[in-house]
Amino acid sequence: MKQKILNHGSFLVLLSVLLTFFAASFVMYHKFSMNMKQDVRNEAEYIKMGIQAMGQDYLTEAVGKLTDSRITLADEQGNVLFDSEKNPSELENHSDRPEVIQALKKGHGELVRFSSTLSTQTFYYALSLEDGKVLRVAKTTDSVFHTMMSGFTLLGILTIGILLLDFFLVQKQTTDLIKPINELDLENPLKTVCYEELRPLLVRLDQQNQQIARQMEELKSAEAMRREFSANVSHELKTPLMSISGYAELMMNGLVSEEKVPEFSGRIYQEASRLSTLVADIIQISRLDEKNNELVFESVELYELAQDVAAHLKPAAEKKKIDLTVEGQEICLEGVRQVLYEMFYNLADNGVRYTDEGGRVKITVSRKLCQPCYCVEDNGIGIPKKEQERIFERFYRVDKSHSRESGGTGLGLSIVKHGASVHHAKINLESEPGTGTRVEVVFPKKTENI
Ligand code: ADP
């Protein structure tokens, strides 16, 4: 950048020096040429008056020696009578010279003639005298081209001098210009905005810094969560596995009487089922964690899905004599069928599991302020206010033993929370211990597909 500014600066100075030189030379030369022509005209007028007063002797005795202009006198036929530089007899007839022709016709005539090398030019001014003769005064000067060329040496030296000076000045200015940019605090770019033109760039940089900081934070908390999850998973898997191996060991060592064998094998079966539910839930939540971008969205009908969930939970509900119902209307939305099913199932399953015998669980699919809504209401044990925030955390249970006994894994609601975020849905929870629980999943209107 510095080199570029330097190159541009030097080029501009060189260009302006050259252009200034040409323009100044041209104007000066023009002015000089005008003055010279006027001087020649005046000189011719004076000499004319002298000749008329003193005759041709005026030329030979006075003027010819005093001026460096060339003075020529010719008669009406163009024969040269006097010339201040050459012998008249050596000069040819001047009757064909344009300035002489003009002077004979109009009283005066003038002409600029260039030398063969173009290095000089001569201005001729001719005047007719009262006796019919023609007086011509001529002055030779360097041509405009030659004047300029002769100035080039001086210009060259001047340009080199100016360029050297300019090089140091431009270099200094460039360094001063770039210094604040080099000293920018990239961690806090908006702290010192040296040039207003850079503000949009610095604002963008600041935004990116903030974004990176946010992402780092998210990464850190995700990493912490993963670590905690792994620790919890090992712990959760260990409990049923230890029970299974304990019961199996007792049976293996013949410490279980014949009549107790069905009870012990039943416990082993229960623990193994719990283990398999736990593994299924862990797989489901890990899949949601990793494959957020690969989920396939399709049109899903919520009422049908709710009925499907109820059909699967029917045996468990009947076992506890719970009245499980589905109400509402058909609503389609763009969603991931498998994820929606898991969410709906876990909510309804919780309803059945945390409601005492003879209770009721109602599933409703409806529109809430035009937004698709899935709601599960039960009259079960309820959730204390202070626990309501935490129950969506992984492996969090209000009552560990009750959850275990009823086959809970502590992952159900975290799967619901995850699924809701995949669908940009909101979860509303209302619960009163001893009265019951109502959980709503409200989907945004735009995902609805009518
Ligand atoms: P779990 O597999 O233990 O049911 P969840 O994540 O589904 O795990 O739920 C977390 C905890 O929230 C449960 O252990 C339970 O204590 C409480 N809970 C969830 N749903 C209900 C409900 N409908 N009624 C009462 N308590 C509930």
Coordinates of C-alpha atoms in Angstrom, one line a residue, residues 80-364:
V80 CA 16.8 45.2 -53.8
L81 CA 18.3 48.7 -53.3
F82 CA 19.6 48.1 -49.7
D83 CA 20.1 45.2 -47.4
S84 CA 21.7 45.5 -44.0
E85 CA 23.2 42.0 -44.1
K86 CA 24.0 41.3 -47.8
N87 CA 25.2 43.0 -50.9
P88 CA 22.0 44.1 -52.8
S89 CA 23.5 42.8 -56.1
E90 CA 23.7 39.3 -54.7
L91 CA 20.1 39.2 -53.8
E92 CA 17.4 38.1 -56.2
N93 CA 14.3 40.1 -57.0
H94 CA 11.8 40.4 -54.0
S95 CA 8.6 41.0 -56.0
D96 CA 7.4 37.5 -55.4
R97 CA 7.7 37.7 -51.6
P98 CA 4.2 37.5 -50.0
E99 CA 5.0 40.3 -47.5
V100 CA 6.2 42.6 -50.3
I101 CA 3.2 41.8 -52.5
Q102 CA 0.9 42.6 -49.5
A103 CA 2.7 45.8 -48.7
L104 CA 2.4 47.0 -52.3
K105 CA -1.3 46.2 -52.3
K106 CA -2.4 47.3 -48.8
G107 CA 0.5 49.4 -47.5
H108 CA 1.9 46.8 -45.2
G109 CA 2.4 43.0 -45.0
E110 CA 3.9 40.5 -42.7
L111 CA 4.9 36.8 -42.7
V112 CA 6.6 34.2 -40.4
R113 CA 9.1 31.9 -42.2
F114 CA 10.7 28.9 -40.7
S115 CA 14.3 27.8 -41.4
S116 CA 14.8 24.4 -43.1
T117 CA 15.8 22.8 -39.7
L118 CA 12.8 24.4 -37.9
S119 CA 15.2 25.6 -35.3
T120 CA 14.6 29.3 -36.1
Q121 CA 11.8 31.4 -37.4
T122 CA 12.0 34.9 -39.0
F123 CA 9.3 37.5 -38.8
Y124 CA 9.2 39.8 -41.8
Y125 CA 7.3 43.1 -41.8
A126 CA 7.1 45.1 -45.0
L127 CA 5.8 48.7 -45.4
S128 CA 5.3 50.7 -48.6
L129 CA 6.9 54.1 -48.7
E130 CA 5.4 57.2 -50.2
D131 CA 7.7 57.0 -53.2
G132 CA 6.5 53.5 -54.0
K133 CA 9.5 51.7 -52.6
V134 CA 9.1 48.9 -50.0
L135 CA 10.9 48.8 -46.7
R136 CA 11.2 45.4 -45.0
V137 CA 12.4 44.7 -41.4
A138 CA 13.0 41.1 -40.3
K139 CA 13.9 39.6 -37.0
T140 CA 15.0 36.0 -36.4
T141 CA 14.2 34.1 -33.2
D142 CA 14.4 30.5 -31.9
S143 CA 11.3 28.5 -33.0
V144 CA 8.8 27.4 -30.2
F145 CA 10.0 23.8 -30.6
H146 CA 13.7 24.8 -30.3
T147 CA 13.0 27.0 -27.3
M148 CA 11.3 24.1 -25.6
M149 CA 14.0 21.6 -26.5
S150 CA 16.7 23.9 -25.2
G151 CA 14.7 24.1 -21.9
F152 CA 14.7 20.3 -21.5
T153 CA 18.1 20.1 -19.9
L154 CA 17.1 22.6 -17.2
L155 CA 13.8 20.9 -16.9
G156 CA 15.5 17.5 -16.5
I157 CA 17.6 18.7 -13.6
L158 CA 14.6 20.5 -12.0
T159 CA 12.4 17.4 -12.4
I160 CA 15.0 15.1 -10.8
G161 CA 15.5 17.6 -8.0
I162 CA 11.7 17.9 -7.4
L163 CA 11.3 14.2 -7.7
L164 CA 13.9 13.6 -5.1
L165 CA 12.3 16.1 -2.8
D166 CA 8.9 14.6 -3.5
F167 CA 10.2 11.1 -2.8
F168 CA 11.2 12.1 0.7
L169 CA 8.0 14.1 1.3
V170 CA 5.7 11.5 -0.1
Q171 CA 7.5 8.7 1.8
K172 CA 7.1 10.7 5.0
Q173 CA 3.5 11.5 4.3
T174 CA 2.7 7.9 3.4
T175 CA 4.4 6.7 6.6
D176 CA 2.3 9.2 8.6
L177 CA -0.8 8.2 6.7
I178 CA -0.3 4.4 7.3
K179 CA 0.9 4.6 10.8
P180 CA -2.5 4.8 12.5
I181 CA -3.7 1.8 10.3
N182 CA -0.7 -0.2 11.5
E183 CA -1.4 0.7 15.0
L184 CA -5.1 -0.3 14.9
D185 CA -6.2 -2.4 17.9
L186 CA -7.7 -5.3 16.1
E187 CA -9.1 -6.7 19.3
N188 CA -11.1 -3.5 19.9
P189 CA -11.3 -1.9 16.4
L190 CA -13.8 0.7 17.3
K191 CA -11.7 2.1 20.2
T192 CA -9.8 4.4 17.8
V193 CA -11.3 5.0 14.4
C194 CA -8.4 6.8 12.7
Y195 CA -10.2 7.4 9.3
E196 CA -13.9 7.7 9.0
E197 CA -13.7 5.9 5.6
L198 CA -12.4 2.8 7.5
R199 CA -15.4 2.8 9.9
P200 CA -17.6 0.3 8.0
L201 CA -14.6 -2.1 7.8
L202 CA -13.9 -1.7 11.5
V203 CA -17.5 -2.1 12.4
R204 CA -17.6 -5.3 10.4
L205 CA -14.4 -6.5 12.1
D206 CA -15.9 -5.7 15.5
Q207 CA -19.0 -7.7 14.6
Q208 CA -16.8 -10.6 13.6
N209 CA -14.8 -10.4 16.8
Q210 CA -18.0 -10.5 18.8
Q211 CA -19.3 -13.4 16.7
I212 CA -16.1 -15.3 17.2
A213 CA -16.2 -14.6 20.9
R214 CA -19.8 -15.8 21.0
Q215 CA -18.9 -19.0 19.0
M216 CA -16.0 -19.7 21.4
E217 CA -18.4 -19.4 24.3
E218 CA -20.9 -21.6 22.7
L219 CA -18.2 -24.2 21.8
K220 CA -16.9 -24.1 25.4
S221 CA -20.4 -24.6 26.9
A222 CA -21.2 -27.3 24.3
E223 CA -17.9 -29.0 25.2
A224 CA -18.7 -28.8 28.9
M225 CA -22.2 -30.1 28.2
R226 CA -20.8 -33.0 26.2
R227 CA -18.4 -33.9 29.0
E228 CA -21.2 -33.8 31.6
F229 CA -23.5 -35.8 29.3
S230 CA -20.8 -38.5 28.9
A231 CA -20.2 -38.7 32.6
N232 CA -24.0 -38.9 33.2
V233 CA -24.4 -41.6 30.5
S234 CA -21.8 -43.8 32.1
H235 CA -23.4 -43.4 35.5
E236 CA -26.9 -44.1 34.1
L237 CA -25.7 -47.2 32.3
K238 CA -23.8 -48.5 35.2
T239 CA -26.8 -48.7 37.6
P240 CA -29.0 -51.2 35.6
L241 CA -25.9 -53.1 34.5
M242 CA -24.8 -53.6 38.0
S243 CA -28.3 -54.7 39.0
I244 CA -28.4 -57.2 36.1
S245 CA -24.9 -58.6 36.9
G246 CA -25.8 -58.7 40.7
Y247 CA -29.0 -60.7 40.1
A248 CA -27.3 -62.9 37.5
E249 CA -24.4 -63.7 39.9
L250 CA -26.8 -64.7 42.7
M251 CA -28.5 -67.1 40.3
M252 CA -25.3 -68.4 38.9
N253 CA -24.0 -69.2 42.4
G254 CA -27.2 -71.1 43.2
L255 CA -28.1 -68.6 45.9
V256 CA -31.6 -68.1 44.6
S257 CA -34.2 -70.7 45.5
E258 CA -36.2 -72.4 42.7
E259 CA -39.4 -70.5 43.5
K260 CA -37.6 -67.1 43.5
V261 CA -36.0 -67.7 40.0
P262 CA -39.0 -66.1 38.1
E263 CA -38.9 -63.0 40.3
F264 CA -35.1 -62.6 39.8
S265 CA -35.3 -63.2 36.1
G266 CA -38.2 -60.7 36.0
R267 CA -35.9 -58.1 37.6
I268 CA -33.2 -58.9 35.2
Y269 CA -35.7 -58.5 32.3
Q270 CA -36.9 -55.1 33.8
E271 CA -33.4 -53.8 34.2
A272 CA -32.5 -54.9 30.7
S273 CA -35.6 -53.2 29.2
R274 CA -34.7 -50.0 31.1
L275 CA -31.2 -50.3 29.7
S276 CA -32.5 -50.6 26.2
T277 CA -34.9 -47.6 26.6
L278 CA -32.0 -45.6 28.0
V279 CA -29.7 -46.6 25.1
A280 CA -32.5 -45.7 22.6
D281 CA -33.0 -42.2 24.3
I282 CA -29.2 -41.6 24.3
I283 CA -29.0 -42.5 20.6
Q284 CA -32.0 -40.2 19.9
I285 CA -30.6 -37.2 21.7
S286 CA -27.1 -37.8 20.2
R287 CA -28.6 -37.9 16.8
L288 CA -30.4 -34.6 17.4
D289 CA -27.2 -33.1 18.6
E290 CA -25.2 -34.1 15.6
K291 CA -27.5 -34.2 12.7
N292 CA -29.4 -30.9 13.0
N293 CA -28.6 -30.0 9.4
E294 CA -29.4 -33.4 8.0
L295 CA -33.0 -33.6 9.3
V296 CA -35.6 -34.1 6.5
F297 CA -38.6 -31.8 6.8
E298 CA -41.8 -33.0 5.3
S299 CA -45.5 -32.4 5.7
V300 CA -46.7 -34.0 8.9
E301 CA -50.3 -34.3 10.1
L302 CA -50.3 -33.7 13.9
Y303 CA -53.7 -35.1 14.9
E304 CA -52.9 -38.5 13.2
L305 CA -49.5 -38.4 15.0
A306 CA -51.2 -37.8 18.3
Q307 CA -53.6 -40.7 17.7
D308 CA -50.6 -42.9 16.9
V309 CA -48.9 -41.9 20.1
A310 CA -52.1 -42.7 22.1
A311 CA -52.4 -46.1 20.5
H312 CA -48.8 -47.0 21.6
L313 CA -49.5 -45.8 25.1
K314 CA -52.8 -47.5 25.4
P315 CA -51.6 -50.7 27.2
A316 CA -49.6 -48.6 29.8
A317 CA -52.6 -46.4 30.4
E318 CA -55.1 -49.3 30.6
K319 CA -52.7 -50.9 33.1
K320 CA -53.1 -47.9 35.4
K321 CA -56.8 -47.4 34.5
I322 CA -56.0 -44.0 33.1
D323 CA -58.4 -42.4 30.7
L324 CA -56.2 -41.4 27.8
T325 CA -58.0 -39.3 25.1
V326 CA -57.1 -37.4 21.9
E327 CA -59.1 -34.3 20.9
G328 CA -58.7 -31.5 18.4
Q329 CA -58.5 -31.1 14.7
E330 CA -56.3 -32.1 11.7
I331 CA -53.3 -29.7 11.3
C332 CA -50.5 -30.2 8.9
L333 CA -47.0 -28.6 9.4
E334 CA -43.6 -28.9 7.9
G335 CA -41.6 -30.9 10.3
V336 CA -39.4 -34.0 10.9
R337 CA -41.9 -36.8 11.5
Q338 CA -39.6 -39.0 13.7
V339 CA -38.6 -36.0 15.9
L340 CA -42.2 -34.9 16.3
Y341 CA -43.3 -38.4 17.2
E342 CA -40.6 -38.7 19.9
M343 CA -41.6 -35.3 21.3
F344 CA -45.3 -36.1 21.4
Y345 CA -44.7 -39.6 22.7
N346 CA -42.4 -38.4 25.6
L347 CA -44.9 -35.8 26.7
A348 CA -47.9 -38.2 26.7
D349 CA -45.7 -40.9 28.2
N350 CA -44.8 -38.6 31.1
G351 CA -48.5 -37.8 31.6
V352 CA -49.3 -41.5 31.9
R353 CA -46.3 -42.3 34.1
Y354 CA -46.7 -39.4 36.6
T355 CA -50.4 -39.8 37.0
D356 CA -51.8 -42.1 39.6
E357 CA -54.2 -45.0 38.9
G358 CA -57.6 -43.9 37.7
G359 CA -56.5 -40.5 36.5
R360 CA -56.8 -39.0 33.1
V361 CA -54.5 -37.8 30.4
K362 CA -55.8 -35.6 27.6
I363 CA -53.9 -34.9 24.3
T364 CA -55.2 -32.0 22.3

